[in-house]
mmCIF file of C-alpha atoms in Angstrom:
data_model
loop_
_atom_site.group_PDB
_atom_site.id
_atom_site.type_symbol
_atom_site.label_atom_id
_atom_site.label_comp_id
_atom_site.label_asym_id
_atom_site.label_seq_id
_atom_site.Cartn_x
_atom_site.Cartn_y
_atom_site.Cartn_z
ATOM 1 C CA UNK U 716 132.364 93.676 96.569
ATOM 2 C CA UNK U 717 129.349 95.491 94.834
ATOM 3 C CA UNK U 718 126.594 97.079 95.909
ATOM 4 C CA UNK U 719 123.131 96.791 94.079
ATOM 5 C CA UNK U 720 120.658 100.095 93.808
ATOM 6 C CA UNK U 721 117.194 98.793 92.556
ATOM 7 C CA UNK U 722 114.984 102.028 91.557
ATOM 8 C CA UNK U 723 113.727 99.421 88.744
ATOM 9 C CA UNK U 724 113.148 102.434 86.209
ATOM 10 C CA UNK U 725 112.677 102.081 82.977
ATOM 11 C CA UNK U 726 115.160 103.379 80.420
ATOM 12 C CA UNK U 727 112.840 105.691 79.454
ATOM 13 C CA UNK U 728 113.562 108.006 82.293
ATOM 14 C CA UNK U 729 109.852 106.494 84.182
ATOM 15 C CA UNK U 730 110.536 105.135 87.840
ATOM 16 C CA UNK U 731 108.030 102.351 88.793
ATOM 17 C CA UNK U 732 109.904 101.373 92.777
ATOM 18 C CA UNK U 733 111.853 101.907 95.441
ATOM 19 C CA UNK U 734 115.819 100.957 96.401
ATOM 20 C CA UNK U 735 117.303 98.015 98.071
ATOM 21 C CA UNK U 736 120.902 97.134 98.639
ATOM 22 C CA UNK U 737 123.076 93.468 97.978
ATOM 23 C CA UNK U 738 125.073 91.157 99.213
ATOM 24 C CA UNK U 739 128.720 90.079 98.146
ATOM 25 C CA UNK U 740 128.319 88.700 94.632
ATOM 26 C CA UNK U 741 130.274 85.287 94.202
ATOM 27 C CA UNK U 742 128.615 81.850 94.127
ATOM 28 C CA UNK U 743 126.718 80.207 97.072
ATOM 29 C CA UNK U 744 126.202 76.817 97.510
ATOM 30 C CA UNK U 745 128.295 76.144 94.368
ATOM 31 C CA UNK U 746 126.075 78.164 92.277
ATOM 32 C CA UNK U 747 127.694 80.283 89.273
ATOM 33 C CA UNK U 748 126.959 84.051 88.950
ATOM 34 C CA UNK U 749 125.521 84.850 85.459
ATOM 35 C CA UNK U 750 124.017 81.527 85.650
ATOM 36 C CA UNK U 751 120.273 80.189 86.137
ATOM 37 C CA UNK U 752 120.478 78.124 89.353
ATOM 38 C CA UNK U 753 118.949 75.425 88.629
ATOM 39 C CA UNK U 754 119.945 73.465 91.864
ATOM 40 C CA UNK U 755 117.747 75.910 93.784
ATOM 41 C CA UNK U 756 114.862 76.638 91.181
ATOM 42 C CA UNK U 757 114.370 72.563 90.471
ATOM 43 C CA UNK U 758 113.361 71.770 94.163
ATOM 44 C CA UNK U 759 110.356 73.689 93.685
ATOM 45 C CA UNK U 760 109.423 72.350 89.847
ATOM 46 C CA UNK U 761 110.480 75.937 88.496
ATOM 47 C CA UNK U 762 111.839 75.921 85.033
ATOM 48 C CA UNK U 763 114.245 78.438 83.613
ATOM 49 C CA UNK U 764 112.458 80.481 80.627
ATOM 50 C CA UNK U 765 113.234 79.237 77.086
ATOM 51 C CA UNK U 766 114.290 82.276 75.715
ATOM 52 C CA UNK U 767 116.836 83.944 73.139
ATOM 53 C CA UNK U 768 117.489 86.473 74.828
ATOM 54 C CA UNK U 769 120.498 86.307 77.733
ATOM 55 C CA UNK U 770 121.115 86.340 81.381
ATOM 56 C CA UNK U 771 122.693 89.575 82.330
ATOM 57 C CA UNK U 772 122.999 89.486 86.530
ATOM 58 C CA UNK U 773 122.058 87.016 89.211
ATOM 59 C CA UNK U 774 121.962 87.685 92.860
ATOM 60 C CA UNK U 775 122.545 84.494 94.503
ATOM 61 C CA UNK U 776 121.605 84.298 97.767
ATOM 62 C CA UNK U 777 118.453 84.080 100.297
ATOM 63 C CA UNK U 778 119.267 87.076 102.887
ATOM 64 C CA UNK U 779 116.503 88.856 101.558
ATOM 65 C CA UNK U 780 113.179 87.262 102.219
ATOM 66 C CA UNK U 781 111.346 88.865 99.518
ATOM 67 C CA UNK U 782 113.611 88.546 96.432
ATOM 68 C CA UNK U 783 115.718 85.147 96.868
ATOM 69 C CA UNK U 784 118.006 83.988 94.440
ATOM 70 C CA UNK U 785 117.332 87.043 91.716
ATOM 71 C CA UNK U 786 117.533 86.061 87.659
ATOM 72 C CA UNK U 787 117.518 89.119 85.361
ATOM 73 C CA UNK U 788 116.927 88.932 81.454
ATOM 74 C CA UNK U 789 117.504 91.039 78.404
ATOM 75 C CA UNK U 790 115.483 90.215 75.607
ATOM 76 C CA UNK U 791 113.292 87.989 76.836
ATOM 77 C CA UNK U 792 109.819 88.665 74.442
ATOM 78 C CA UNK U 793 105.976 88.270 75.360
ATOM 79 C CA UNK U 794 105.534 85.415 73.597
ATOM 80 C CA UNK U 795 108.513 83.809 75.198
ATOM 81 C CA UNK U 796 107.203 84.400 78.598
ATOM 82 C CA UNK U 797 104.173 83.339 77.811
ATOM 83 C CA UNK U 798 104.887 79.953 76.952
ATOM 84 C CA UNK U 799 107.187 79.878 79.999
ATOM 85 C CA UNK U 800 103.483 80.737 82.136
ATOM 86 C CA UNK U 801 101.865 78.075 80.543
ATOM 87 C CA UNK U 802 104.386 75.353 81.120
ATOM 88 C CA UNK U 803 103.768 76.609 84.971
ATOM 89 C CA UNK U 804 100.090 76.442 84.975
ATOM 90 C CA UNK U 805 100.654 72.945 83.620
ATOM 91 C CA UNK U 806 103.038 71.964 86.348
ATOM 92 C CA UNK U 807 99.779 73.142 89.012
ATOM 93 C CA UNK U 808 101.285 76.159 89.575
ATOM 94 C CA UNK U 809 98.388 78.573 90.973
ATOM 95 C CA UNK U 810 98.383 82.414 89.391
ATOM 96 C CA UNK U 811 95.527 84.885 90.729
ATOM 97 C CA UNK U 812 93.337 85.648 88.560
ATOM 98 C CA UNK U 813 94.444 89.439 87.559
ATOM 99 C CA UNK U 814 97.937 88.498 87.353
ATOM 100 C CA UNK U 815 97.072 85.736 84.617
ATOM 101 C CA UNK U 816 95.497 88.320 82.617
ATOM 102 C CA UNK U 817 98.135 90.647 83.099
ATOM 103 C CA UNK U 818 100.448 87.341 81.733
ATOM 104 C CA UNK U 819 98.003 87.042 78.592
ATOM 105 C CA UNK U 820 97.896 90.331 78.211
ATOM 106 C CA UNK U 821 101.834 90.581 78.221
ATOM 107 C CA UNK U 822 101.058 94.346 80.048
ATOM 108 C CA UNK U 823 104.385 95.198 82.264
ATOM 109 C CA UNK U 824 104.084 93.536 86.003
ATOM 110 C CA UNK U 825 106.690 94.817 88.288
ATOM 111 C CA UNK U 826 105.201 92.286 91.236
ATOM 112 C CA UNK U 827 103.518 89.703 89.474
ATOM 113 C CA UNK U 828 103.417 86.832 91.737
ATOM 114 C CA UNK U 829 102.789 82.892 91.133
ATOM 115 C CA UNK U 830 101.739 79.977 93.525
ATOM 116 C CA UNK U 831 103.428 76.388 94.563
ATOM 117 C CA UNK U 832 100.627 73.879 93.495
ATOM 118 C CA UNK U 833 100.453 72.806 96.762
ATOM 119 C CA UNK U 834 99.332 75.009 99.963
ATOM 120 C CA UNK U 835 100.928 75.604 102.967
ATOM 121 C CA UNK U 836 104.512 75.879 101.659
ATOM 122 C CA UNK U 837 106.673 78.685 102.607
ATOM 123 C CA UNK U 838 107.914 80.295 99.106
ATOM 124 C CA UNK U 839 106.372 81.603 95.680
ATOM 125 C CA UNK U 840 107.702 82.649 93.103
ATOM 126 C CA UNK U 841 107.786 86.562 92.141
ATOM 127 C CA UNK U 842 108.225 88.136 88.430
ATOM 128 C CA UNK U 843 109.063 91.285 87.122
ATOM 129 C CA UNK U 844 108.752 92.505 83.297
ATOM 130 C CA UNK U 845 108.659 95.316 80.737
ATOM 131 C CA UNK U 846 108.066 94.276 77.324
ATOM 132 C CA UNK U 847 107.406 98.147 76.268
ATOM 133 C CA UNK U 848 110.597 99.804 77.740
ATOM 134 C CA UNK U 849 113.810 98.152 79.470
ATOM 135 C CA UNK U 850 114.193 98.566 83.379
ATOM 136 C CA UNK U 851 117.527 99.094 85.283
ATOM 137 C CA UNK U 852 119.084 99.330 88.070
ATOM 138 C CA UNK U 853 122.240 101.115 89.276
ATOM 139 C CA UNK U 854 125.378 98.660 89.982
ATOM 140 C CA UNK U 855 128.243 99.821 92.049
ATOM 141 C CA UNK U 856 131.869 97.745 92.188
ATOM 142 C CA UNK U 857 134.879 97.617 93.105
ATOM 143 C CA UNK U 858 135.413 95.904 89.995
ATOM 144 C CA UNK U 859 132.458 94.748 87.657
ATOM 145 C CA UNK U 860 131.629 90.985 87.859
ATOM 146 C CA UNK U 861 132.481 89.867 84.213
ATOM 147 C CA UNK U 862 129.420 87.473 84.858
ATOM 148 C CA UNK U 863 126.923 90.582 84.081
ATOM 149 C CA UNK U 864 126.400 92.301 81.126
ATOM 150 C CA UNK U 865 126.908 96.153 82.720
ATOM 151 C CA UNK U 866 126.033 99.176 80.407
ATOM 152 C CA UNK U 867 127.553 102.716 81.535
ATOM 153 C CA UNK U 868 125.872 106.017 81.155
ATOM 154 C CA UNK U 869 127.430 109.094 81.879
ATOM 155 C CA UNK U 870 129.933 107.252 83.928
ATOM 156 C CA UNK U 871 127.474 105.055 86.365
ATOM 157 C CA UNK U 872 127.251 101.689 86.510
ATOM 158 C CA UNK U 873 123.425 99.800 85.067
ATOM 159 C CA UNK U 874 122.055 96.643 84.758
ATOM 160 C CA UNK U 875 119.450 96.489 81.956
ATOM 161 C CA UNK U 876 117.106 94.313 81.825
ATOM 162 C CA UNK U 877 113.234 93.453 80.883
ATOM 163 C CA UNK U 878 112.496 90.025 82.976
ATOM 164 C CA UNK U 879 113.242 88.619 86.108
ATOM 165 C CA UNK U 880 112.740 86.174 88.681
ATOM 166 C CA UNK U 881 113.076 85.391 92.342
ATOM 167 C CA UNK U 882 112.033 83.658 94.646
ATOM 168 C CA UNK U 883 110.166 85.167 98.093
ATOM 169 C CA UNK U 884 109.341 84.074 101.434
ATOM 170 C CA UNK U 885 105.686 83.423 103.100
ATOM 171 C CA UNK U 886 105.109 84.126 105.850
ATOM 172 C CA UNK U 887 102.514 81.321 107.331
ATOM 173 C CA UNK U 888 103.628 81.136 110.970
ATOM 174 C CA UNK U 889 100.260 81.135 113.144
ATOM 175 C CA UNK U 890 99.525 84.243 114.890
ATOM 176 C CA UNK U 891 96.718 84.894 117.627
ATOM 177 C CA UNK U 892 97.251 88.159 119.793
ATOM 178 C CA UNK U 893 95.567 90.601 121.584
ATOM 179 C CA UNK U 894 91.695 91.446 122.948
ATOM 180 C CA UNK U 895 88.610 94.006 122.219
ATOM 181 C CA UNK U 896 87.943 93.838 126.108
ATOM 182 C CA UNK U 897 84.974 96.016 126.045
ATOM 183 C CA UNK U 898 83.227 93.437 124.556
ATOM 184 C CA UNK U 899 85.024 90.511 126.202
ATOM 185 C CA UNK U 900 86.302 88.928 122.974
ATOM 186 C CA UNK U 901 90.361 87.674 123.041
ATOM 187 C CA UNK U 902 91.776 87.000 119.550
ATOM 188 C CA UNK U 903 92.129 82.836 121.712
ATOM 189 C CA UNK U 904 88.455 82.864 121.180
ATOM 190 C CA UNK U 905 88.776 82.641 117.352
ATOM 191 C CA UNK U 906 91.344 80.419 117.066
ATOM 192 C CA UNK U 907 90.151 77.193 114.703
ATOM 193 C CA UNK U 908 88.645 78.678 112.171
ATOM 194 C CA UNK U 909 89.903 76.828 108.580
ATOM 195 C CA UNK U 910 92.975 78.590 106.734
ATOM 196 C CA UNK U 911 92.935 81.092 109.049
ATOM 197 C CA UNK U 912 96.332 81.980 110.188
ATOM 198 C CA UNK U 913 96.561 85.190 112.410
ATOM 199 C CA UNK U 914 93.985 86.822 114.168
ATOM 200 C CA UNK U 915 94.974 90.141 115.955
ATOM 201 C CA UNK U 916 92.334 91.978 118.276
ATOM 202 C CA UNK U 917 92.255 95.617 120.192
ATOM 203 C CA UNK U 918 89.853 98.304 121.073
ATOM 204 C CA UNK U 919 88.395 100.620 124.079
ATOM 205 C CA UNK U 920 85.270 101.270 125.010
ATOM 206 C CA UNK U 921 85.086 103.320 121.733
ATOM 207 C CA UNK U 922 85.385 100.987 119.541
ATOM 208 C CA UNK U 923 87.827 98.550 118.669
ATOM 209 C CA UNK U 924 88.638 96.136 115.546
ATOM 210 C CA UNK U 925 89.938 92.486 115.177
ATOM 211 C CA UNK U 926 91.433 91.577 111.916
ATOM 212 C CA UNK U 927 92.277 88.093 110.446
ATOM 213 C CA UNK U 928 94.692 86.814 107.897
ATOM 214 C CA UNK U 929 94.735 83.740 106.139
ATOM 215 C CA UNK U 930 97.504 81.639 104.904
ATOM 216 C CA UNK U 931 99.414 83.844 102.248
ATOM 217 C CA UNK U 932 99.201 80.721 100.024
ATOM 218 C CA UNK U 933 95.552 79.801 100.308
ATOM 219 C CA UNK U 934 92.910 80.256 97.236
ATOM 220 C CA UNK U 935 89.984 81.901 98.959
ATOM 221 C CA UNK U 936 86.297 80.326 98.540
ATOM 222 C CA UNK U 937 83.403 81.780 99.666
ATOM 223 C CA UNK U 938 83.900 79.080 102.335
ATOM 224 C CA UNK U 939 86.605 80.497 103.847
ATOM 225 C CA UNK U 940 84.503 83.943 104.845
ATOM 226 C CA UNK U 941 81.170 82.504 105.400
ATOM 227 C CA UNK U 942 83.647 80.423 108.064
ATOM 228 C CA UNK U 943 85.209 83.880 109.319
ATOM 229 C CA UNK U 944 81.846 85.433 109.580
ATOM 230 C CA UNK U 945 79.793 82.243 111.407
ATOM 231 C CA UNK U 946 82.687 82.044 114.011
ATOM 232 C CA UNK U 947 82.593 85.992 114.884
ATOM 233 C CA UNK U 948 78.680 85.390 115.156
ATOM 234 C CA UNK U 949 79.145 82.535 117.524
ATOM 235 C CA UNK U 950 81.587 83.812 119.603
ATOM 236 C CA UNK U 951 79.759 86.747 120.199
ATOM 237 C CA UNK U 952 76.660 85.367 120.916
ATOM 238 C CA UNK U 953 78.406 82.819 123.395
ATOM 239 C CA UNK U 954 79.664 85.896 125.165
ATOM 240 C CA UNK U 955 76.058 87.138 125.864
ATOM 241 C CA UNK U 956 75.675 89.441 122.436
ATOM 242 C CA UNK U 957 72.213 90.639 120.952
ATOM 243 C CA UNK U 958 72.164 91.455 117.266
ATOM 244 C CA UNK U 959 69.847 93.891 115.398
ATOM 245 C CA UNK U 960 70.293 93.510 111.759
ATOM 246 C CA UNK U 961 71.411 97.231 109.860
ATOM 247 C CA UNK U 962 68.770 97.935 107.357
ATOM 248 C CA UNK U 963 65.910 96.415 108.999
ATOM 249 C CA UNK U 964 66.729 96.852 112.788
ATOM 250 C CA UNK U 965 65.265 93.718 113.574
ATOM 251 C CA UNK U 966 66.893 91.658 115.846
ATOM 252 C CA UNK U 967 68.162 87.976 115.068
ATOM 253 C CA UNK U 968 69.895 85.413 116.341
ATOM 254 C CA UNK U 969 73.607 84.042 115.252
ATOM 255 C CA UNK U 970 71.879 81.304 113.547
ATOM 256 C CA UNK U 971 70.174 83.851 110.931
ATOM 257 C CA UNK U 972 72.949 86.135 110.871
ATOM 258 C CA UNK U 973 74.641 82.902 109.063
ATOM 259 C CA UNK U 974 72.064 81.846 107.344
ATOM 260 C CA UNK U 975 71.259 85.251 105.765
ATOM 261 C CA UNK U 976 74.707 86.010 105.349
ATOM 262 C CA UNK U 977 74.374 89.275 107.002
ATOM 263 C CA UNK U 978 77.549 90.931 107.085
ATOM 264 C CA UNK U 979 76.874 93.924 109.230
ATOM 265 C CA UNK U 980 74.995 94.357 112.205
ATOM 266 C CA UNK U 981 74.681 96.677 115.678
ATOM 267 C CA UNK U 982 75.947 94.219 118.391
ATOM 268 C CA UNK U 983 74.610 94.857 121.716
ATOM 269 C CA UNK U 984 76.643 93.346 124.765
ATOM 270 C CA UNK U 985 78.030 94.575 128.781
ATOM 271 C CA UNK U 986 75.652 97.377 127.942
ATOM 272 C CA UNK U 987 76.880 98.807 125.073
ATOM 273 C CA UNK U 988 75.859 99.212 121.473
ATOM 274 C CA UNK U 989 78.821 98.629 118.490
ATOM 275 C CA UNK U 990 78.381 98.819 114.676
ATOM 276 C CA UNK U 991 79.785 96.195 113.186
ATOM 277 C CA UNK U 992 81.407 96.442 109.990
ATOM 278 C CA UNK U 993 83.820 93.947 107.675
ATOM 279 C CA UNK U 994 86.307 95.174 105.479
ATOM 280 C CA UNK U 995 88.268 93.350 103.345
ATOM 281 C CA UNK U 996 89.817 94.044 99.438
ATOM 282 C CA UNK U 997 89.896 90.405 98.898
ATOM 283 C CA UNK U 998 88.070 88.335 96.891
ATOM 284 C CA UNK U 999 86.754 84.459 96.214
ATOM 285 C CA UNK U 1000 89.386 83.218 93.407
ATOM 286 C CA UNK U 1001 92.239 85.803 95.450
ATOM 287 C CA UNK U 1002 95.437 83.880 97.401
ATOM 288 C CA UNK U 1003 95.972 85.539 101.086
ATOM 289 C CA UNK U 1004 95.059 88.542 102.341
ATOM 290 C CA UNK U 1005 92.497 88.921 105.434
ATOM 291 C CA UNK U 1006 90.160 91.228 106.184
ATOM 292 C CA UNK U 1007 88.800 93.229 110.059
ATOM 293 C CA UNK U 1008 85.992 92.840 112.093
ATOM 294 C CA UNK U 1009 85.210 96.997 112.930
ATOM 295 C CA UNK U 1010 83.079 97.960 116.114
ATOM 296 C CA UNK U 1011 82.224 101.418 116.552
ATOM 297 C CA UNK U 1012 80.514 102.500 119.415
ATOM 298 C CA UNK U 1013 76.703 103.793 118.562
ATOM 299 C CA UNK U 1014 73.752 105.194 120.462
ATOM 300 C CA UNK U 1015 71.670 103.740 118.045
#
């Protein structure tokens, strides 16, 4: 029995994480500890690195959503890892945009994260690297696993390492819930638009916010808003909405709110006024994420 402390700190005394805790080490499935598991790893195309550098622990299992089946290097180099992205991108994998130049760059990732070429499947791939200074992680046993390569320091248990790999879980179950009643909109009314997957609303008379999410695997397009935005715009308008536009307080229709690509606007409808804002941190090229629909009640 062991227990596994992840701080993943480098051996330079930085600290770049949190903690988590493991399972029972031994093999699942009839995979081998210290081993790349290739039964698990080939069903979704993934190749183990080419690399001269070793394996030094494996967590073999799937209880944790986020890092299944866990491979950790030492020695692994940039250039090594490189090549192992490339053969990747030529397999269709998808990689966002700032986590390929973080890859070409060979600058340390902790939560670099790569793409099925396919959407709408349920796991990606997560990697973790230091190329600059080795990470670790504390290791507890009863007795140590002579699968791992375990260093000691000042009698504790580490696992040193600079690359690793596991698998995660995404999460692309639909989800519609909840209403802004003070404007008469239910998150139902939303339902439909493309690669959205959850749409969540609530408010008061004060205000009140509905927020969308697409599918954690999707590539967004400037499609995929211009869809969020036109189906906000023609729901509300269906429910008996005015619309002044922001800057020029002239008021328009749904159909030039689209057309315009006006983003925010003063919606007036049941006798009240709301400023309506969209946030989001996501952008065309970006996989997942969402963004929310803000109404804030103005006397404007």
């Amino acid at each position: 029995m062991f227990v596994l402390a992840i701080g993943l700190c480098s051996c330079g005394g930085g600290k770049n994480g949190g903690s988590a805790s493991g399972s029972e080490s031994g093999t699942v499935g009839g995979l081998e500890d210290g081993k790349w598991p290739a039964a698990v790893y080939d069903k979704y195309g993934i190749p183990e690195i080419e690399t001269k550098g070793k394996i030094v622990f494996t967590q073999l299992t799937d209880e944790d959503n986020s890092y299944q089946y866990r491979v950790d290097y030492k020695g692994v180099t940039k250039e090594e890892m490189q090549a192992w992205v490339k053969k990747l991108e030529e397999k269709g994998f998808r990689i966002p945009k700032y986590t390929k130049e973080r890859f070409d760059a060979g600058r340390g990732d902790l939560d670099a994260v790569v793409y099925q070429p396919e959407e709408g499947k349920d796991m990606g791939l997560r990697v973790s690297y230091d190329f600059e200074h080795d990470m670790d992680f504390e290791y507890y046993a009863d007795e140590p696993n002579p699968a791992f390569e375990i260093t000691e320091r000042d009698e504790q248990y580490f696992i040193v390492y600079n690359f690793a790999v596991s698998l995660f879980h995404i999460d692309n179950a639909p989800e519609v819930e909840g209403a802004f009643e003070a404007i008469g909109v239910k998150a139902e009314d939303l339902k439909g638009i493309p690669n959205v997957r959850r749409i969540k609303a609530s408010g008061n008379d004060r205000g009140g916010s509905i927020g969308i999410a697409f599918y954690g695997d999707h590539q967004l397009t400037a499609e995929d808003f211009d869809a969020v935005h036109a189906k906000m715009a023609d729901v509300l308008e269906a429910k008996g909405a005015k619309f002044t536009q922001t800057l020029s307080g002239k008021e328009c229709t749904a159909e030039q709110l689209k057309a315009d690509k006006i983003r925010s606007y003063t919606v007036e409808i049941n006798g009240n006024k709301y400023m309506m804002l969209f946030f989001s941190d996501d952008r065309v090229g970006d996989i997942g994420g969402g963004g929310n629909f803000n109404f804030t009640k103005t006397t404007r």
